[in-house]
């Protein structure tokens, strides 16, 4: 599904018509220009590439990226992100045109997925990384935050793959089913309920959530809750 | 420093007619309470012992002695649930702290705040 690129600005709270305070993250939308339409004939799969944030120098881009942008007479966008969409959807969008956020995401109250790089935690232990528990700090205990046993002994004589251990994470994560509280066209801002990955100023992508379920319904009812 | 965009987003949610609230002021907060389909207003009078936050998240902590028991409530100043805030005391409160948590230990005559006439 097609998504949008945005910059995380910070968090605040706003009030709904019941007077309840809703915690929201403010995302400032970037230009979001269609920079490439990938078709089955040409690339073997269908997708749309979105560009944003103009670069100051050509050297900031790779040669294939630069070639494509120059060929289509587009500004030199530093951030390029591809979204897999169906063939019909590729046809709908025009090259070089800015996307309409309301069209891509939907009305206020819809559910979205937000992808971004979380704030850095460096090399972290199993407690911070996997939400495991520590052992006693006192009463003669000599093991506090260590992992304990890594598995069986001579048989099988190795550590099983996927064992949760200390380490460093630097991968994008997606938080799904967040409520789009409001789209403010004047400020080009999205207000999303709850927290979003990344530090302030981080670039995140927002796309409509494809996950459906019973859980959704309550999330959609912001401000429309039954009077107690 | 907060981002200018946050201020702009918050602007429509902020109340423009709020009295100047100072720590040490004696205030009366009118809260809207929903009971079934009816709505009524309840007042909470007390001493403003702390303020916190900015923008839509600004809160005040009000303390009063109710039937001999100290009661504190935290109000979101800009919330639509708060109908009105009135400053009851006259003059500038003579306090030297930003947070009057020491009031929790005082009672009777010692738990008074002196107000100075403003020029």
Coordinates of C-alpha atoms in Angstrom, one line a residue:
Chain A
X1 CA 0.0 0.0 0.0
X2 CA 1.2 3.5 -0.8
X3 CA 2.5 5.6 2.1
X4 CA 3.8 9.0 2.9
X5 CA 7.1 10.3 4.3
X6 CA 7.0 12.6 7.3
X7 CA 9.2 14.1 9.9
X8 CA 8.6 13.5 13.6
X9 CA 8.2 16.8 15.4
X10 CA 7.2 15.8 18.9
X11 CA 4.3 14.9 21.2
X12 CA 1.6 16.9 22.8
X13 CA -2.0 16.4 23.8
X14 CA -5.3 17.7 22.3
X15 CA -8.9 17.4 23.6
X16 CA -11.8 15.6 21.9
X17 CA -15.4 16.7 22.1
X18 CA -15.9 14.8 25.4
X19 CA -13.1 16.8 27.0
X20 CA -10.8 13.8 27.1
X21 CA -7.1 14.5 26.5
X22 CA -5.7 12.4 23.6
X23 CA -1.9 12.0 23.5
X24 CA -0.7 12.7 19.9
X25 CA 2.5 12.7 18.0
X26 CA 2.9 15.5 15.5
X27 CA 4.3 14.4 12.1
X28 CA 5.2 17.1 9.6
X29 CA 4.6 15.8 6.1
X30 CA 7.3 16.1 3.5
X31 CA 6.8 16.9 -0.2
X32 CA 6.0 13.3 -1.2
X33 CA 6.4 13.5 -4.9
X34 CA 6.0 10.4 -7.1
X35 CA 9.5 9.9 -8.5
X36 CA 9.3 6.5 -10.2
X37 CA 6.6 4.1 -11.3
X38 CA 7.8 0.5 -11.5
X39 CA 5.9 -1.8 -13.8
X40 CA 5.8 -5.5 -14.3
X41 CA 7.3 -5.2 -17.8
X42 CA 10.2 -3.0 -16.8
X43 CA 11.2 -4.2 -13.3
X44 CA 9.3 -7.4 -12.7
X45 CA 7.2 -6.0 -9.9
X46 CA 4.9 -3.1 -9.4
X47 CA 5.7 -0.3 -7.0
X48 CA 5.8 3.5 -6.6
X49 CA 8.8 5.4 -5.4
X50 CA 8.3 8.6 -3.3
X51 CA 10.8 11.3 -2.9
X52 CA 11.2 14.1 -0.4
X53 CA 13.8 16.6 1.1
X54 CA 15.8 18.1 -1.7
X55 CA 19.6 17.5 -1.5
X56 CA 22.1 20.3 -1.6
X57 CA 24.6 18.4 -3.7
X58 CA 24.5 15.7 -6.4
X59 CA 27.0 13.7 -4.4
X60 CA 24.4 13.0 -1.8
X61 CA 22.7 10.6 -4.1
X62 CA 23.7 7.4 -5.7
X63 CA 24.2 7.3 -9.5
X64 CA 21.1 5.1 -10.3
X65 CA 19.0 7.4 -8.1
X66 CA 20.4 10.5 -9.7
X67 CA 19.9 9.1 -13.2
X68 CA 16.3 8.4 -12.7
X69 CA 15.6 11.9 -11.2
X70 CA 17.5 13.7 -13.9
X71 CA 15.7 11.7 -16.6
X72 CA 12.3 12.8 -15.4
X73 CA 13.4 16.4 -14.6
X74 CA 12.7 16.0 -10.9
X75 CA 14.3 17.8 -8.0
X76 CA 17.2 15.9 -6.4
X77 CA 15.4 14.2 -3.6
X78 CA 17.6 12.9 -0.8
X79 CA 15.0 10.6 0.7
X80 CA 13.6 8.0 -1.7
X81 CA 11.3 5.3 -0.5
X82 CA 9.5 2.6 -2.5
X83 CA 6.1 1.2 -1.7
X84 CA 4.8 -2.0 -3.2
X85 CA 1.4 -1.3 -4.8
X86 CA -0.8 -3.2 -7.3
X87 CA -0.6 -2.6 -11.0
X88 CA -3.8 -0.7 -11.2
X89 CA -2.7 1.6 -8.4
X90 CA 0.5 2.4 -10.2
X91 CA -1.6 3.7 -13.1
X92 CA -3.6 6.0 -10.9
X93 CA -0.6 8.2 -9.9
X94 CA 1.2 10.6 -12.1
X95 CA 5.0 11.0 -12.2
X96 CA 6.2 14.2 -10.6
X97 CA 3.0 14.9 -8.8
X98 CA 2.7 15.6 -5.1
X99 CA 0.5 13.1 -3.3
X100 CA -2.7 14.1 -1.5
X101 CA -2.4 12.9 2.1
X102 CA -6.1 12.6 2.7
X103 CA -6.4 10.4 -0.4
X104 CA -3.5 8.1 0.5
X105 CA -4.3 7.6 4.2
X106 CA -8.1 8.1 4.5
X107 CA -10.3 10.2 6.7
X108 CA -9.6 11.2 10.3
X109 CA -10.1 8.3 12.6
X110 CA -8.6 5.7 10.2
X111 CA -5.9 3.3 11.3
X112 CA -2.3 3.7 10.1
X113 CA 1.0 1.9 10.3
X114 CA 4.1 4.0 11.1
X115 CA 7.6 2.7 10.2
X116 CA 10.8 4.3 11.5
X117 CA 14.2 3.8 13.1
X118 CA 13.8 3.7 16.8
X119 CA 16.0 5.9 19.1
X120 CA 19.4 4.3 19.7
X121 CA 20.0 2.1 22.7
X122 CA 23.5 1.1 21.9
X123 CA 24.6 -2.4 23.0
X124 CA 22.0 -3.4 25.5
X125 CA 21.6 -6.3 27.8
X126 CA 18.8 -8.9 27.7
X127 CA 16.7 -7.0 30.2
X128 CA 16.4 -3.8 28.2
X129 CA 16.4 -5.6 24.8
X130 CA 14.0 -8.5 25.4
X131 CA 12.1 -7.3 28.5
X132 CA 13.4 -10.1 30.6
X133 CA 13.7 -10.0 34.4
X134 CA 16.7 -9.5 36.5
X135 CA 17.6 -11.6 39.5
X136 CA 18.1 -10.4 43.1
X137 CA 20.6 -7.7 43.7
X138 CA 21.1 -8.6 47.3
X139 CA 21.0 -11.6 49.7
X140 CA 24.3 -12.9 48.5
X141 CA 23.3 -13.2 44.9
X142 CA 26.2 -13.0 42.5
X143 CA 24.2 -12.9 39.3
X144 CA 22.1 -9.9 38.7
X145 CA 21.5 -9.0 35.0
X146 CA 23.3 -11.9 33.3
X147 CA 21.5 -14.4 31.0
X148 CA 21.8 -17.5 33.2
X149 CA 21.9 -20.7 31.1
X150 CA 22.3 -20.6 27.4
X151 CA 20.7 -24.1 26.9
X152 CA 21.5 -27.9 27.3
X153 CA 25.0 -29.4 27.6
X154 CA 26.9 -32.0 25.6
X155 CA 23.7 -32.9 23.7
X156 CA 23.3 -31.0 21.4
X157 CA 26.6 -29.3 22.3
X158 CA 25.6 -26.0 20.8
X159 CA 23.4 -23.0 21.5
X160 CA 20.1 -23.0 19.7
X161 CA 19.6 -20.4 17.1
X162 CA 17.4 -17.4 18.1
X163 CA 18.3 -17.4 21.7
X164 CA 17.6 -14.0 23.2
X165 CA 20.9 -12.4 24.2
X166 CA 22.5 -9.0 24.6
X167 CA 23.3 -7.0 21.5
X168 CA 22.6 -4.0 19.4
X169 CA 19.5 -3.3 17.3
X170 CA 19.4 -0.9 14.4
X171 CA 16.5 -1.9 12.3
X172 CA 13.4 -0.1 11.3
X173 CA 10.3 -1.1 13.2
X174 CA 6.7 -0.7 12.4
X175 CA 4.0 0.2 14.9
X176 CA 0.7 -0.9 13.4
X177 CA -2.9 0.2 14.0
X178 CA -2.3 3.7 15.3
X179 CA -5.2 6.0 15.0
X180 CA -4.9 9.0 12.7
X181 CA -6.6 11.6 14.9
X182 CA -6.4 14.5 12.6
X183 CA -4.9 15.7 9.3
X184 CA -4.2 19.5 9.4
X185 CA -3.8 20.6 5.7
X186 CA -2.7 24.2 6.6
X187 CA 0.3 23.0 8.5
X188 CA 0.8 19.8 6.5
X189 CA 0.7 17.9 9.8
X190 CA -0.6 14.5 10.8
X191 CA -1.7 14.0 14.4
X192 CA -1.3 10.3 15.4
X193 CA -2.5 8.9 18.6
X194 CA 0.2 7.5 20.8
X195 CA 4.0 7.2 20.3
X196 CA 5.8 6.7 17.0
X197 CA 9.3 5.2 16.6
X198 CA 12.3 7.5 16.2
X199 CA 13.8 10.6 17.8
X200 CA 12.5 14.2 17.1
X201 CA 13.4 15.1 13.5
X202 CA 13.5 11.5 12.4
X203 CA 12.0 10.6 9.1
X204 CA 9.1 8.0 9.3
X205 CA 6.7 6.6 6.8
X206 CA 3.0 6.4 7.3
X207 CA 0.7 4.1 5.4
X208 CA -2.9 2.9 5.8
X209 CA -3.1 -0.2 8.1
X210 CA -4.2 -3.4 6.4
X211 CA -4.8 -5.2 9.7
X212 CA -8.4 -5.5 10.6
X213 CA -10.1 -7.0 13.6
X214 CA -12.4 -6.5 16.5
X215 CA -9.7 -4.4 18.1
X216 CA -10.1 -1.8 15.5
X217 CA -13.5 -0.7 16.3
X218 CA -12.7 1.0 19.6
X219 CA -9.8 2.8 18.1
X220 CA -12.0 4.2 15.5
X221 CA -14.4 5.6 18.0
X222 CA -12.2 8.5 19.3
X223 CA -14.5 11.2 20.5
X224 CA -17.6 9.2 19.6
X225 CA -17.7 7.1 22.8
X226 CA -21.1 6.5 24.3
X227 CA -22.1 9.0 27.0
X228 CA -21.5 7.3 30.4
Chain B
X1 CA 12.3 25.4 23.4
X2 CA 9.4 23.8 21.8
X3 CA 8.9 23.3 18.1
X4 CA 6.8 26.1 16.6
X5 CA 4.6 23.6 14.8
X6 CA 3.6 22.1 18.2
X7 CA 2.5 25.6 19.4
X8 CA 0.5 26.1 16.2
X9 CA -1.3 22.7 16.6
X10 CA -2.1 23.4 20.2
X11 CA -3.4 27.0 19.6
X12 CA -7.0 26.1 18.9
X13 CA -7.2 24.0 22.0
X14 CA -5.9 26.7 24.4
X15 CA -8.2 28.9 26.4
X16 CA -7.6 32.6 25.9
X17 CA -9.5 33.9 28.9
X18 CA -7.6 32.5 31.8
X19 CA -6.8 34.5 34.9
X20 CA -3.1 34.8 35.8
X21 CA -2.4 31.8 38.1
X22 CA 0.4 32.1 40.6
X23 CA 1.6 29.5 43.1
X24 CA 0.2 30.5 46.5
X25 CA -3.1 31.9 45.1
X26 CA -6.3 30.7 46.6
X27 CA -8.4 29.5 43.6
X28 CA -11.8 28.1 42.9
X29 CA -12.0 25.6 40.0
X30 CA -15.4 24.8 38.5
X31 CA -15.4 21.3 37.0
X32 CA -18.2 20.0 34.7
X33 CA -19.4 16.6 35.9
X34 CA -21.6 14.3 33.8
X35 CA -24.2 12.3 35.6
X36 CA -26.2 10.2 33.2
X37 CA -27.4 12.6 30.6
X38 CA -27.3 15.6 33.0
X39 CA -24.3 17.9 33.4
X40 CA -23.6 19.9 36.6
X41 CA -20.8 22.0 37.9
X42 CA -18.8 21.1 40.9
X43 CA -16.5 23.6 42.6
X44 CA -13.1 22.8 44.2
X45 CA -11.7 25.6 46.3
X46 CA -8.2 25.5 47.6
X47 CA -4.6 26.7 47.6
X48 CA -2.7 26.5 44.3
X49 CA 0.5 24.7 45.4
X50 CA 2.1 23.8 42.1
X51 CA 2.0 24.4 38.4
X52 CA 3.5 22.1 35.8
X53 CA 3.8 21.8 32.0
X54 CA 3.1 24.2 29.2
X55 CA 0.6 24.4 26.3
X56 CA -2.3 22.0 26.4
X57 CA -0.5 19.9 29.0
X58 CA -0.4 22.7 31.6
X59 CA -1.7 21.5 35.0
X60 CA -2.3 23.1 38.4
X61 CA -2.3 21.2 41.8
X62 CA -4.9 22.5 44.2
X63 CA -4.9 21.6 47.9
X64 CA -7.7 22.0 50.4
X65 CA -8.5 20.6 53.8
X66 CA -11.8 18.7 53.7
X67 CA -13.2 17.5 57.0
X68 CA -9.8 17.5 58.5
X69 CA -8.2 15.6 55.6
X70 CA -5.9 17.1 53.1
X71 CA -7.2 16.7 49.5
X72 CA -5.2 17.5 46.4
X73 CA -6.4 17.6 42.9
X74 CA -4.5 18.1 39.7
X75 CA -6.4 20.0 36.9
X76 CA -5.6 20.2 33.3
X77 CA -6.0 24.0 32.9
X78 CA -7.0 24.0 29.3
X79 CA -9.3 21.0 29.4
X80 CA -12.9 21.7 28.2
X81 CA -14.0 19.8 31.4
X82 CA -12.8 22.8 33.4
X83 CA -15.6 25.4 33.2
X84 CA -13.9 28.3 35.0
X85 CA -11.0 29.1 37.3
X86 CA -11.3 32.1 39.6
X87 CA -8.6 33.5 41.8
X88 CA -10.1 34.2 45.2
X89 CA -7.1 35.8 47.0
X90 CA -6.3 39.4 46.6
X91 CA -2.7 40.6 46.2
X92 CA 0.6 38.8 45.5
X93 CA 1.2 35.7 47.5
X94 CA 4.3 36.0 49.7
X95 CA 6.0 32.6 48.9
X96 CA 9.6 31.8 48.1
X97 CA 9.1 28.4 46.5
X98 CA 7.8 27.4 43.1
X99 CA 6.2 24.3 44.6
X100 CA 4.5 24.6 48.0
X101 CA 4.8 21.0 49.0
X102 CA 5.8 22.0 52.5
X103 CA 2.1 23.0 53.0
X104 CA 1.4 19.3 53.4
X105 CA 3.2 19.2 56.7
X106 CA 1.6 22.4 58.1
X107 CA -1.8 22.9 59.6
X108 CA -3.8 25.5 61.4
X109 CA -2.3 28.9 61.7
X110 CA 1.0 27.9 60.2
X111 CA -0.7 26.8 57.0
X112 CA -1.5 30.4 56.0
X113 CA -0.2 32.4 53.1
X114 CA 0.4 36.1 53.4
X115 CA -0.7 38.3 50.5
X116 CA 0.9 41.6 49.7
X117 CA -1.0 44.4 48.1
X118 CA 0.0 44.9 44.5
X119 CA 1.1 48.3 43.4

